[in-house]
Amino acid sequence: MTDQFAAAARALAATDRGVVSLTGAGVSLASGIPTFRSDDGLWNRYDPVEYGHIEAFKRDPEKVWRMLFDLDEILEQARPNAAHRAIAELEQLGVVTHVLTQNADGLHQRAGSTHVVELHGSNRTLVCLTCDHRRTREEVRGTLTARTAPRCTTCEEVLKPDAVFFGEPLPRQALRDAHDAVERCSTLLVVGTSAEVYPVADLPQLARVAGATIVEVNPEPVLPADHRLAGPAEELLPQLVARIRDTEPHHEEPR
Ligand code: APR
């Protein structure tokens, strides 16, 4: 592990084209947000076909909101953890250029990351599927606390969180930005994702083909990575940052 750790720190510190971080639910686990596919994960408690698919929402939005209220209570309590803060610090150090995240919880931004691409949208806004009108989560907070499905002020339809459901396309610009970033980076730092959901699961392979080194941080690594750090992100990332902070100046200005 020590050798792997030193090699991973070097791969992050000594890059000329910068590091892109690709993150998933594992990064937010220490903030109290359960992952999707673990034993006590969301999709083991709620059938994703019945609660996570866009057709399920269109068929019976009130039913899907029963799951969303539970999720919302968790999100309300969540604060950035040491993993989010470490990734934000890597940006401040000029190491990380972009964070590509599948998480819709906004915790990377709250930790201080500024170049965040939300590939699966965001829970901070809600959208009307009929007229495309949007409201912020803050605007409907009272409704959520009362566990009443929030409605559009224009057409009265039930609103959907602006996070991507199964069966929905990913935000096009976000996907384009992600492709551009991984094709240009020297190192892809993949943290806390099972890499099972496409098209995001293709990004590590895309980066590899473009010549990037892959570093993976996950208690159960899943990728054919150059450096696999098996452990929780909230413990390992701060250690990596400390090591990078202590190394000599290592990179050019981020693009
Ligand atoms: N630190 C880092 N990784 C962790 C930690 C931790 N402390 N704890 C668990 N993990 C890892 C797990 O080993 C697993 O590989 O996080 C990963 C979580 O995987 P998933 O639950 O599948 O989450 P994710 O990959 O983000 O899911 C992708 O699926 O349902 C959709 O839209 C949803 O964005 C989500 C997408």
PDB file of C-alpha atoms and ligand atoms in Angstrom:
ATOM      1  CA  MET A   1       0.000   0.000   0.000  1.00  0.00           C
ATOM      2  CA  THR A   2       2.820   2.424   0.882  1.00  0.00           C
ATOM      3  CA  ASP A   3       4.411   2.017  -2.555  1.00  0.00           C
ATOM      4  CA  GLN A   4       1.040   2.285  -4.280  1.00  0.00           C
ATOM      5  CA  PHE A   5       0.350   5.376  -2.218  1.00  0.00           C
ATOM      6  CA  ALA A   6       3.645   7.081  -3.111  1.00  0.00           C
ATOM      7  CA  ALA A   7       3.215   6.201  -6.788  1.00  0.00           C
ATOM      8  CA  ALA A   8      -0.348   7.555  -6.789  1.00  0.00           C
ATOM      9  CA  ALA A   9       0.787  10.787  -5.125  1.00  0.00           C
ATOM     10  CA  ARG A  10       3.483  11.169  -7.799  1.00  0.00           C
ATOM     11  CA  ALA A  11       0.942  10.550 -10.575  1.00  0.00           C
ATOM     12  CA  LEU A  12      -1.208  13.325  -9.144  1.00  0.00           C
ATOM     13  CA  ALA A  13       1.587  15.768  -8.361  1.00  0.00           C
ATOM     14  CA  ALA A  14       3.724  15.474 -11.470  1.00  0.00           C
ATOM     15  CA  THR A  15       1.203  16.163 -14.193  1.00  0.00           C
ATOM     16  CA  ASP A  16       1.626  18.660 -16.986  1.00  0.00           C
ATOM     17  CA  ARG A  17      -1.991  18.654 -18.207  1.00  0.00           C
ATOM     18  CA  GLY A  18      -3.662  18.474 -14.833  1.00  0.00           C
ATOM     19  CA  VAL A  19      -5.819  15.999 -12.944  1.00  0.00           C
ATOM     20  CA  VAL A  20      -9.528  15.449 -13.444  1.00  0.00           C
ATOM     21  CA  SER A  21     -11.477  13.826 -10.632  1.00  0.00           C
ATOM     22  CA  LEU A  22     -14.463  11.597 -11.391  1.00  0.00           C
ATOM     23  CA  THR A  23     -16.594  10.978  -8.308  1.00  0.00           C
ATOM     24  CA  GLY A  24     -19.583   8.900  -7.231  1.00  0.00           C
ATOM     25  CA  ALA A  25     -21.711   8.196  -4.194  1.00  0.00           C
ATOM     26  CA  GLY A  26     -18.789   6.764  -2.153  1.00  0.00           C
ATOM     27  CA  VAL A  27     -17.421  10.307  -1.727  1.00  0.00           C
ATOM     28  CA  SER A  28     -20.575  11.397   0.096  1.00  0.00           C
ATOM     29  CA  LEU A  29     -20.999   8.300   2.262  1.00  0.00           C
ATOM     30  CA  ALA A  30     -19.115   9.906   5.172  1.00  0.00           C
ATOM     31  CA  SER A  31     -21.570  12.834   4.903  1.00  0.00           C
ATOM     32  CA  GLY A  32     -24.350  10.417   5.824  1.00  0.00           C
ATOM     33  CA  ILE A  33     -25.711   9.874   2.305  1.00  0.00           C
ATOM     34  CA  PRO A  34     -25.999   6.137   1.569  1.00  0.00           C
ATOM     35  CA  THR A  35     -24.599   4.832  -1.703  1.00  0.00           C
ATOM     36  CA  PHE A  36     -26.895   3.261  -4.284  1.00  0.00           C
ATOM     37  CA  ARG A  37     -25.652  -0.326  -4.610  1.00  0.00           C
ATOM     38  CA  SER A  38     -24.345  -1.300  -1.165  1.00  0.00           C
ATOM     39  CA  ASP A  39     -26.358  -3.719   1.009  1.00  0.00           C
ATOM     40  CA  ASP A  40     -28.134  -0.837   2.780  1.00  0.00           C
ATOM     41  CA  GLY A  41     -28.001   1.342  -0.369  1.00  0.00           C
ATOM     42  CA  LEU A  42     -30.946   3.205  -1.820  1.00  0.00           C
ATOM     43  CA  TRP A  43     -31.599   0.668  -4.601  1.00  0.00           C
ATOM     44  CA  ASN A  44     -31.774  -2.177  -2.100  1.00  0.00           C
ATOM     45  CA  ARG A  45     -34.421  -0.336  -0.114  1.00  0.00           C
ATOM     46  CA  TYR A  46     -36.347   0.989  -3.103  1.00  0.00           C
ATOM     47  CA  ASP A  47     -36.703  -0.885  -6.378  1.00  0.00           C
ATOM     48  CA  PRO A  48     -35.008   1.385  -8.958  1.00  0.00           C
ATOM     49  CA  VAL A  49     -37.559   0.396 -11.607  1.00  0.00           C
ATOM     50  CA  GLU A  50     -40.446   1.459  -9.387  1.00  0.00           C
ATOM     51  CA  TYR A  51     -38.818   4.550  -7.863  1.00  0.00           C
ATOM     52  CA  GLY A  52     -35.800   5.601  -9.932  1.00  0.00           C
ATOM     53  CA  HIS A  53     -37.088   5.402 -13.497  1.00  0.00           C
ATOM     54  CA  ILE A  54     -38.528   8.400 -15.298  1.00  0.00           C
ATOM     55  CA  GLU A  55     -41.550   6.355 -16.451  1.00  0.00           C
ATOM     56  CA  ALA A  56     -42.301   5.489 -12.819  1.00  0.00           C
ATOM     57  CA  PHE A  57     -42.246   9.190 -11.979  1.00  0.00           C
ATOM     58  CA  LYS A  58     -44.539  10.052 -14.894  1.00  0.00           C
ATOM     59  CA  ARG A  59     -46.930   7.244 -13.928  1.00  0.00           C
ATOM     60  CA  ASP A  60     -47.156   8.007 -10.215  1.00  0.00           C
ATOM     61  CA  PRO A  61     -45.094  11.010  -9.039  1.00  0.00           C
ATOM     62  CA  GLU A  62     -46.684  11.009  -5.572  1.00  0.00           C
ATOM     63  CA  LYS A  63     -45.411   7.457  -4.980  1.00  0.00           C
ATOM     64  CA  VAL A  64     -41.872   8.344  -6.108  1.00  0.00           C
ATOM     65  CA  TRP A  65     -41.952  11.374  -3.816  1.00  0.00           C
ATOM     66  CA  ARG A  66     -42.344   9.006  -0.850  1.00  0.00           C
ATOM     67  CA  MET A  67     -38.765   7.888  -1.537  1.00  0.00           C
ATOM     68  CA  LEU A  68     -37.644  11.424  -2.381  1.00  0.00           C
ATOM     69  CA  PHE A  69     -38.865  12.777   0.983  1.00  0.00           C
ATOM     70  CA  ASP A  70     -36.625  10.229   2.761  1.00  0.00           C
ATOM     71  CA  LEU A  71     -33.710  11.204   0.537  1.00  0.00           C
ATOM     72  CA  ASP A  72     -34.421  14.877   1.085  1.00  0.00           C
ATOM     73  CA  GLU A  73     -34.256  14.532   4.871  1.00  0.00           C
ATOM     74  CA  ILE A  74     -30.819  12.970   4.499  1.00  0.00           C
ATOM     75  CA  LEU A  75     -29.643  15.680   2.090  1.00  0.00           C
ATOM     76  CA  GLU A  76     -30.877  18.386   4.453  1.00  0.00           C
ATOM     77  CA  GLN A  77     -28.524  17.094   7.172  1.00  0.00           C
ATOM     78  CA  ALA A  78     -25.516  16.404   4.927  1.00  0.00           C
ATOM     79  CA  ARG A  79     -22.337  18.484   5.143  1.00  0.00           C
ATOM     80  CA  PRO A  80     -19.139  18.134   3.065  1.00  0.00           C
ATOM     81  CA  ASN A  81     -16.663  15.629   4.516  1.00  0.00           C
ATOM     82  CA  ALA A  82     -12.877  15.294   4.420  1.00  0.00           C
ATOM     83  CA  ALA A  83     -12.992  13.698   0.944  1.00  0.00           C
ATOM     84  CA  HIS A  84     -14.856  16.671  -0.586  1.00  0.00           C
ATOM     85  CA  ARG A  85     -12.489  19.069   1.194  1.00  0.00           C
ATOM     86  CA  ALA A  86      -9.393  17.207  -0.037  1.00  0.00           C
ATOM     87  CA  ILE A  87     -10.596  17.369  -3.655  1.00  0.00           C
ATOM     88  CA  ALA A  88     -11.318  21.099  -3.257  1.00  0.00           C
ATOM     89  CA  GLU A  89      -7.831  21.604  -1.856  1.00  0.00           C
ATOM     90  CA  LEU A  90      -6.335  19.792  -4.845  1.00  0.00           C
ATOM     91  CA  GLU A  91      -8.020  22.404  -7.035  1.00  0.00           C
ATOM     92  CA  GLN A  92      -6.602  25.228  -4.887  1.00  0.00           C
ATOM     93  CA  LEU A  93      -3.147  23.656  -5.238  1.00  0.00           C
ATOM     94  CA  GLY A  94      -3.549  23.789  -9.026  1.00  0.00           C
ATOM     95  CA  VAL A  95      -3.569  19.997  -9.312  1.00  0.00           C
ATOM     96  CA  VAL A  96      -7.233  19.252 -10.088  1.00  0.00           C
ATOM     97  CA  THR A  97      -8.742  21.160 -13.014  1.00  0.00           C
ATOM     98  CA  HIS A  98     -12.280  19.693 -12.992  1.00  0.00           C
ATOM     99  CA  VAL A  99     -14.495  17.555 -10.792  1.00  0.00           C
ATOM    100  CA  LEU A 100     -16.872  15.394 -12.798  1.00  0.00           C
ATOM    101  CA  THR A 101     -19.470  14.076 -10.410  1.00  0.00           C
ATOM    102  CA  GLN A 102     -22.418  11.715 -10.584  1.00  0.00           C
ATOM    103  CA  ASN A 103     -23.594  13.075  -7.236  1.00  0.00           C
ATOM    104  CA  ALA A 104     -26.506  15.512  -7.239  1.00  0.00           C
ATOM    105  CA  ASP A 105     -25.950  16.626  -3.618  1.00  0.00           C
ATOM    106  CA  GLY A 106     -23.893  19.792  -4.293  1.00  0.00           C
ATOM    107  CA  LEU A 107     -21.347  18.874  -1.604  1.00  0.00           C
ATOM    108  CA  HIS A 108     -18.281  19.363  -3.833  1.00  0.00           C
ATOM    109  CA  GLN A 109     -19.300  22.974  -4.426  1.00  0.00           C
ATOM    110  CA  ARG A 110     -20.016  23.520  -0.733  1.00  0.00           C
ATOM    111  CA  ALA A 111     -16.517  22.211   0.057  1.00  0.00           C
ATOM    112  CA  GLY A 112     -15.006  24.830  -2.274  1.00  0.00           C
ATOM    113  CA  SER A 113     -14.566  23.080  -5.642  1.00  0.00           C
ATOM    114  CA  THR A 114     -15.387  25.587  -8.388  1.00  0.00           C
ATOM    115  CA  HIS A 115     -15.057  23.608 -11.641  1.00  0.00           C
ATOM    116  CA  VAL A 116     -17.729  20.992 -10.976  1.00  0.00           C
ATOM    117  CA  VAL A 117     -19.555  19.212 -13.791  1.00  0.00           C
ATOM    118  CA  GLU A 118     -22.778  17.621 -12.504  1.00  0.00           C
ATOM    119  CA  LEU A 119     -23.252  14.703 -14.872  1.00  0.00           C
ATOM    120  CA  HIS A 120     -26.442  13.478 -13.201  1.00  0.00           C
ATOM    121  CA  GLY A 121     -27.933  16.914 -12.583  1.00  0.00           C
ATOM    122  CA  SER A 122     -28.678  18.464  -9.214  1.00  0.00           C
ATOM    123  CA  ASN A 123     -31.092  18.081  -6.325  1.00  0.00           C
ATOM    124  CA  ARG A 124     -30.857  21.806  -5.603  1.00  0.00           C
ATOM    125  CA  THR A 125     -33.448  22.607  -8.267  1.00  0.00           C
ATOM    126  CA  LEU A 126     -36.728  20.988  -9.286  1.00  0.00           C
ATOM    127  CA  VAL A 127     -38.191  20.920 -12.761  1.00  0.00           C
ATOM    128  CA  CYS A 128     -41.701  20.678 -14.204  1.00  0.00           C
ATOM    129  CA  LEU A 129     -41.817  17.948 -16.852  1.00  0.00           C
ATOM    130  CA  THR A 130     -44.796  19.654 -18.519  1.00  0.00           C
ATOM    131  CA  CYS A 131     -43.677  23.294 -18.903  1.00  0.00           C
ATOM    132  CA  ASP A 132     -39.956  23.108 -17.969  1.00  0.00           C
ATOM    133  CA  HIS A 133     -40.438  25.714 -15.235  1.00  0.00           C
ATOM    134  CA  ARG A 134     -37.848  25.369 -12.441  1.00  0.00           C
ATOM    135  CA  ARG A 135     -37.949  26.158  -8.735  1.00  0.00           C
ATOM    136  CA  THR A 136     -35.102  26.013  -6.240  1.00  0.00           C
ATOM    137  CA  ARG A 137     -35.173  23.535  -3.393  1.00  0.00           C
ATOM    138  CA  GLU A 138     -35.129  26.494  -1.012  1.00  0.00           C
ATOM    139  CA  GLU A 139     -38.377  27.798  -2.516  1.00  0.00           C
ATOM    140  CA  VAL A 140     -40.193  24.520  -1.860  1.00  0.00           C
ATOM    141  CA  ARG A 141     -38.488  23.634   1.418  1.00  0.00           C
ATOM    142  CA  GLY A 142     -41.691  24.103   3.463  1.00  0.00           C
ATOM    143  CA  THR A 143     -43.578  21.747   1.152  1.00  0.00           C
ATOM    144  CA  LEU A 144     -40.835  19.139   1.462  1.00  0.00           C
ATOM    145  CA  THR A 145     -40.781  19.357   5.249  1.00  0.00           C
ATOM    146  CA  ALA A 146     -44.545  18.773   5.260  1.00  0.00           C
ATOM    147  CA  ARG A 147     -43.959  15.748   2.974  1.00  0.00           C
ATOM    148  CA  THR A 148     -46.254  17.116   0.308  1.00  0.00           C
ATOM    149  CA  ALA A 149     -45.107  16.745  -3.305  1.00  0.00           C
ATOM    150  CA  PRO A 150     -44.025  20.198  -4.560  1.00  0.00           C
ATOM    151  CA  ARG A 151     -45.936  21.581  -7.531  1.00  0.00           C
ATOM    152  CA  CYS A 152     -45.224  23.890 -10.443  1.00  0.00           C
ATOM    153  CA  THR A 153     -46.414  27.461  -9.873  1.00  0.00           C
ATOM    154  CA  THR A 154     -47.336  27.754 -13.552  1.00  0.00           C
ATOM    155  CA  CYS A 155     -49.191  24.539 -14.398  1.00  0.00           C
ATOM    156  CA  GLU A 156     -49.682  22.806 -11.020  1.00  0.00           C
ATOM    157  CA  GLU A 157     -47.952  19.574 -12.099  1.00  0.00           C
ATOM    158  CA  VAL A 158     -45.820  17.712  -9.532  1.00  0.00           C
ATOM    159  CA  LEU A 159     -42.169  18.822  -9.792  1.00  0.00           C
ATOM    160  CA  LYS A 160     -39.253  16.419 -10.244  1.00  0.00           C
ATOM    161  CA  PRO A 161     -35.799  16.955  -8.740  1.00  0.00           C
ATOM    162  CA  ASP A 162     -33.441  18.104 -11.484  1.00  0.00           C
ATOM    163  CA  ALA A 163     -31.325  14.994 -10.916  1.00  0.00           C
ATOM    164  CA  VAL A 164     -31.222  12.465 -13.757  1.00  0.00           C
ATOM    165  CA  PHE A 165     -33.565   9.466 -13.398  1.00  0.00           C
ATOM    166  CA  PHE A 166     -32.997   6.134 -15.172  1.00  0.00           C
ATOM    167  CA  GLY A 167     -34.317   6.437 -18.721  1.00  0.00           C
ATOM    168  CA  GLU A 168     -33.501  10.158 -18.950  1.00  0.00           C
ATOM    169  CA  PRO A 169     -30.671  11.583 -21.056  1.00  0.00           C
ATOM    170  CA  LEU A 170     -27.722  13.192 -19.269  1.00  0.00           C
ATOM    171  CA  PRO A 171     -27.379  16.991 -19.511  1.00  0.00           C
ATOM    172  CA  ARG A 172     -25.743  17.380 -22.928  1.00  0.00           C
ATOM    173  CA  GLN A 173     -23.360  20.223 -22.081  1.00  0.00           C
ATOM    174  CA  ALA A 174     -22.169  18.422 -18.929  1.00  0.00           C
ATOM    175  CA  LEU A 175     -21.382  15.295 -20.932  1.00  0.00           C
ATOM    176  CA  ARG A 176     -19.500  17.334 -23.547  1.00  0.00           C
ATOM    177  CA  ASP A 177     -17.503  19.119 -20.830  1.00  0.00           C
ATOM    178  CA  ALA A 178     -16.688  15.770 -19.207  1.00  0.00           C
ATOM    179  CA  HIS A 179     -15.454  14.272 -22.486  1.00  0.00           C
ATOM    180  CA  ASP A 180     -13.278  17.326 -23.171  1.00  0.00           C
ATOM    181  CA  ALA A 181     -11.811  17.219 -19.665  1.00  0.00           C
ATOM    182  CA  VAL A 182     -10.932  13.510 -19.632  1.00  0.00           C
ATOM    183  CA  GLU A 183      -9.442  13.650 -23.126  1.00  0.00           C
ATOM    184  CA  ARG A 184      -7.097  16.430 -22.043  1.00  0.00           C
ATOM    185  CA  CYS A 185      -6.034  15.371 -18.546  1.00  0.00           C
ATOM    186  CA  SER A 186      -2.782  13.673 -17.555  1.00  0.00           C
ATOM    187  CA  THR A 187      -4.370  11.777 -14.663  1.00  0.00           C
ATOM    188  CA  LEU A 188      -7.928  10.712 -13.902  1.00  0.00           C
ATOM    189  CA  LEU A 189      -8.608  10.369 -10.179  1.00  0.00           C
ATOM    190  CA  VAL A 190     -11.659   8.113  -9.841  1.00  0.00           C
ATOM    191  CA  VAL A 191     -13.226   8.144  -6.376  1.00  0.00           C
ATOM    192  CA  GLY A 192     -16.156   6.271  -4.878  1.00  0.00           C
ATOM    193  CA  THR A 193     -18.012   5.001  -7.894  1.00  0.00           C
ATOM    194  CA  SER A 194     -18.981   1.462  -8.892  1.00  0.00           C
ATOM    195  CA  ALA A 195     -18.629   2.634 -12.534  1.00  0.00           C
ATOM    196  CA  GLU A 196     -21.690   0.599 -13.460  1.00  0.00           C
ATOM    197  CA  VAL A 197     -23.894   3.313 -14.914  1.00  0.00           C
ATOM    198  CA  TYR A 198     -23.345   4.454 -18.497  1.00  0.00           C
ATOM    199  CA  PRO A 199     -22.341   6.720 -20.159  1.00  0.00           C
ATOM    200  CA  VAL A 200     -20.244   7.913 -17.194  1.00  0.00           C
ATOM    201  CA  ALA A 201     -18.766   4.419 -16.797  1.00  0.00           C
ATOM    202  CA  ASP A 202     -17.081   4.932 -20.188  1.00  0.00           C
ATOM    203  CA  LEU A 203     -15.062   7.940 -19.032  1.00  0.00           C
ATOM    204  CA  PRO A 204     -12.134   6.029 -17.426  1.00  0.00           C
ATOM    205  CA  GLN A 205     -11.641   4.026 -20.617  1.00  0.00           C
ATOM    206  CA  LEU A 206     -11.851   7.223 -22.695  1.00  0.00           C
ATOM    207  CA  ALA A 207      -9.185   8.817 -20.485  1.00  0.00           C
ATOM    208  CA  ARG A 208      -6.975   5.738 -20.758  1.00  0.00           C
ATOM    209  CA  VAL A 209      -7.196   5.712 -24.563  1.00  0.00           C
ATOM    210  CA  ALA A 210      -6.239   9.408 -24.553  1.00  0.00           C
ATOM    211  CA  GLY A 211      -3.109   8.517 -22.576  1.00  0.00           C
ATOM    212  CA  ALA A 212      -4.097   9.397 -18.999  1.00  0.00           C
ATOM    213  CA  THR A 213      -2.915   7.584 -15.890  1.00  0.00           C
ATOM    214  CA  ILE A 214      -5.812   6.224 -13.816  1.00  0.00           C
ATOM    215  CA  VAL A 215      -5.777   6.461 -10.014  1.00  0.00           C
ATOM    216  CA  GLU A 216      -8.676   4.834  -8.180  1.00  0.00           C
ATOM    217  CA  VAL A 217      -9.701   5.378  -4.552  1.00  0.00           C
ATOM    218  CA  ASN A 218     -12.364   2.957  -3.350  1.00  0.00           C
ATOM    219  CA  PRO A 219     -12.574   0.384  -0.514  1.00  0.00           C
ATOM    220  CA  GLU A 220     -13.490  -2.089  -3.260  1.00  0.00           C
ATOM    221  CA  PRO A 221     -11.665  -0.966  -6.408  1.00  0.00           C
ATOM    222  CA  VAL A 222     -13.375  -1.920  -9.653  1.00  0.00           C
ATOM    223  CA  LEU A 223     -11.322  -0.401 -12.471  1.00  0.00           C
ATOM    224  CA  PRO A 224      -8.262  -1.596 -14.375  1.00  0.00           C
ATOM    225  CA  ALA A 225      -6.403   1.378 -12.829  1.00  0.00           C
ATOM    226  CA  ASP A 226      -2.672   2.151 -12.820  1.00  0.00           C
ATOM    227  CA  HIS A 227      -2.821   2.887  -9.087  1.00  0.00           C
ATOM    228  CA  ARG A 228      -5.532   1.414  -6.871  1.00  0.00           C
ATOM    229  CA  LEU A 229      -5.848   2.750  -3.351  1.00  0.00           C
ATOM    230  CA  ALA A 230      -8.164   0.424  -1.476  1.00  0.00           C
ATOM    231  CA  GLY A 231      -9.790   2.350   1.356  1.00  0.00           C
ATOM    232  CA  PRO A 232     -12.272   5.054   2.258  1.00  0.00           C
ATOM    233  CA  ALA A 233     -11.861   8.331   0.381  1.00  0.00           C
ATOM    234  CA  GLU A 234     -12.351  10.445   3.514  1.00  0.00           C
ATOM    235  CA  GLU A 235      -9.215   8.833   4.992  1.00  0.00           C
ATOM    236  CA  LEU A 236      -6.987   8.345   1.952  1.00  0.00           C
ATOM    237  CA  LEU A 237      -7.563  11.609   0.056  1.00  0.00           C
ATOM    238  CA  PRO A 238      -6.450  13.906   2.908  1.00  0.00           C
ATOM    239  CA  GLN A 239      -3.283  11.774   3.233  1.00  0.00           C
ATOM    240  CA  LEU A 240      -2.647  12.092  -0.501  1.00  0.00           C
ATOM    241  CA  VAL A 241      -3.148  15.857  -0.343  1.00  0.00           C
ATOM    242  CA  ALA A 242      -0.733  16.159   2.582  1.00  0.00           C
ATOM    243  CA  ARG A 243       1.888  14.289   0.608  1.00  0.00           C
ATOM    244  CA  ILE A 244       1.340  16.403  -2.520  1.00  0.00           C
ATOM    245  CA  ARG A 245       1.436  19.618  -0.467  1.00  0.00           C
ATOM    246  CA  ASP A 246       4.847  18.613   0.836  1.00  0.00           C
ATOM    247  CA  THR A 247       6.344  17.880  -2.579  1.00  0.00           C
ATOM    248  CA  GLU A 248       8.250  20.417  -4.666  1.00  0.00           C
ATOM    249  CA  PRO A 249       6.393  22.644  -7.163  1.00  0.00           C
ATOM    250  CA  HIS A 250       5.042  20.126  -9.559  1.00  0.00           C
ATOM    251  CA  HIS A 251       2.812  21.440 -12.285  1.00  0.00           C
ATOM    252  CA  GLU A 252       2.120  24.151 -14.780  1.00  0.00           C
ATOM    253  CA  GLU A 253      -0.722  26.617 -14.423  1.00  0.00           C
ATOM    254  CA  PRO A 254      -4.071  24.834 -14.738  1.00  0.00           C
ATOM    255  CA  ARG A 255      -5.823  25.461 -18.015  1.00  0.00           C
TER     256      ARG A 255
HETATM  257  N1  APR B   1     -14.892   6.026  -0.027  1.00  0.00           N
HETATM  258  C1  APR B   1     -14.820   5.782  -1.346  1.00  0.00           C
HETATM  259  N2  APR B   1     -15.628   4.920  -1.984  1.00  0.00           N
HETATM  260  C2  APR B   1     -16.528   4.265  -1.262  1.00  0.00           C
HETATM  261  C3  APR B   1     -16.667   4.474   0.123  1.00  0.00           C
HETATM  262  C4  APR B   1     -15.805   5.401   0.756  1.00  0.00           C
HETATM  263  N3  APR B   1     -15.863   5.648   2.061  1.00  0.00           N
HETATM  264  N4  APR B   1     -17.679   3.663   0.573  1.00  0.00           N
HETATM  265  C5  APR B   1     -18.145   2.992  -0.492  1.00  0.00           C
HETATM  266  N5  APR B   1     -17.457   3.345  -1.612  1.00  0.00           N
HETATM  267  C6  APR B   1     -17.627   2.880  -2.987  1.00  0.00           C
HETATM  268  C7  APR B   1     -18.273   1.515  -3.137  1.00  0.00           C
HETATM  269  O1  APR B   1     -17.288   0.489  -3.012  1.00  0.00           O
HETATM  270  C8  APR B   1     -18.843   1.615  -4.547  1.00  0.00           C
HETATM  271  O2  APR B   1     -17.893   1.207  -5.526  1.00  0.00           O
HETATM  272  O3  APR B   1     -18.511   3.775  -3.626  1.00  0.00           O
HETATM  273  C9  APR B   1     -19.108   3.105  -4.732  1.00  0.00           C
HETATM  274  C10 APR B   1     -20.574   3.482  -4.774  1.00  0.00           C
HETATM  275  O4  APR B   1     -21.174   2.901  -5.898  1.00  0.00           O
HETATM  276  P1  APR B   1     -22.708   3.157  -6.280  1.00  0.00           P
HETATM  277  O5  APR B   1     -23.549   2.975  -5.062  1.00  0.00           O
HETATM  278  O6  APR B   1     -23.018   2.312  -7.462  1.00  0.00           O
HETATM  279  O7  APR B   1     -22.746   4.726  -6.649  1.00  0.00           O
HETATM  280  P2  APR B   1     -22.366   5.433  -8.017  1.00  0.00           P
HETATM  281  O8  APR B   1     -21.276   4.721  -8.722  1.00  0.00           O
HETATM  282  O9  APR B   1     -22.156   6.867  -7.704  1.00  0.00           O
HETATM  283  O10 APR B   1     -23.709   5.280  -8.833  1.00  0.00           O
HETATM  284  C11 APR B   1     -23.815   5.887 -10.095  1.00  0.00           C
HETATM  285  O11 APR B   1     -26.113   5.264 -10.258  1.00  0.00           O
HETATM  286  O12 APR B   1     -28.289   5.054  -9.488  1.00  0.00           O
HETATM  287  C12 APR B   1     -27.413   5.840 -10.168  1.00  0.00           C
HETATM  288  O13 APR B   1     -27.730   8.118 -10.556  1.00  0.00           O
HETATM  289  C13 APR B   1     -27.259   7.222  -9.580  1.00  0.00           C
HETATM  290  O14 APR B   1     -25.334   8.689  -9.728  1.00  0.00           O
HETATM  291  C14 APR B   1     -25.766   7.364  -9.401  1.00  0.00           C
HETATM  292  C15 APR B   1     -25.208   6.344 -10.365  1.00  0.00           C
END
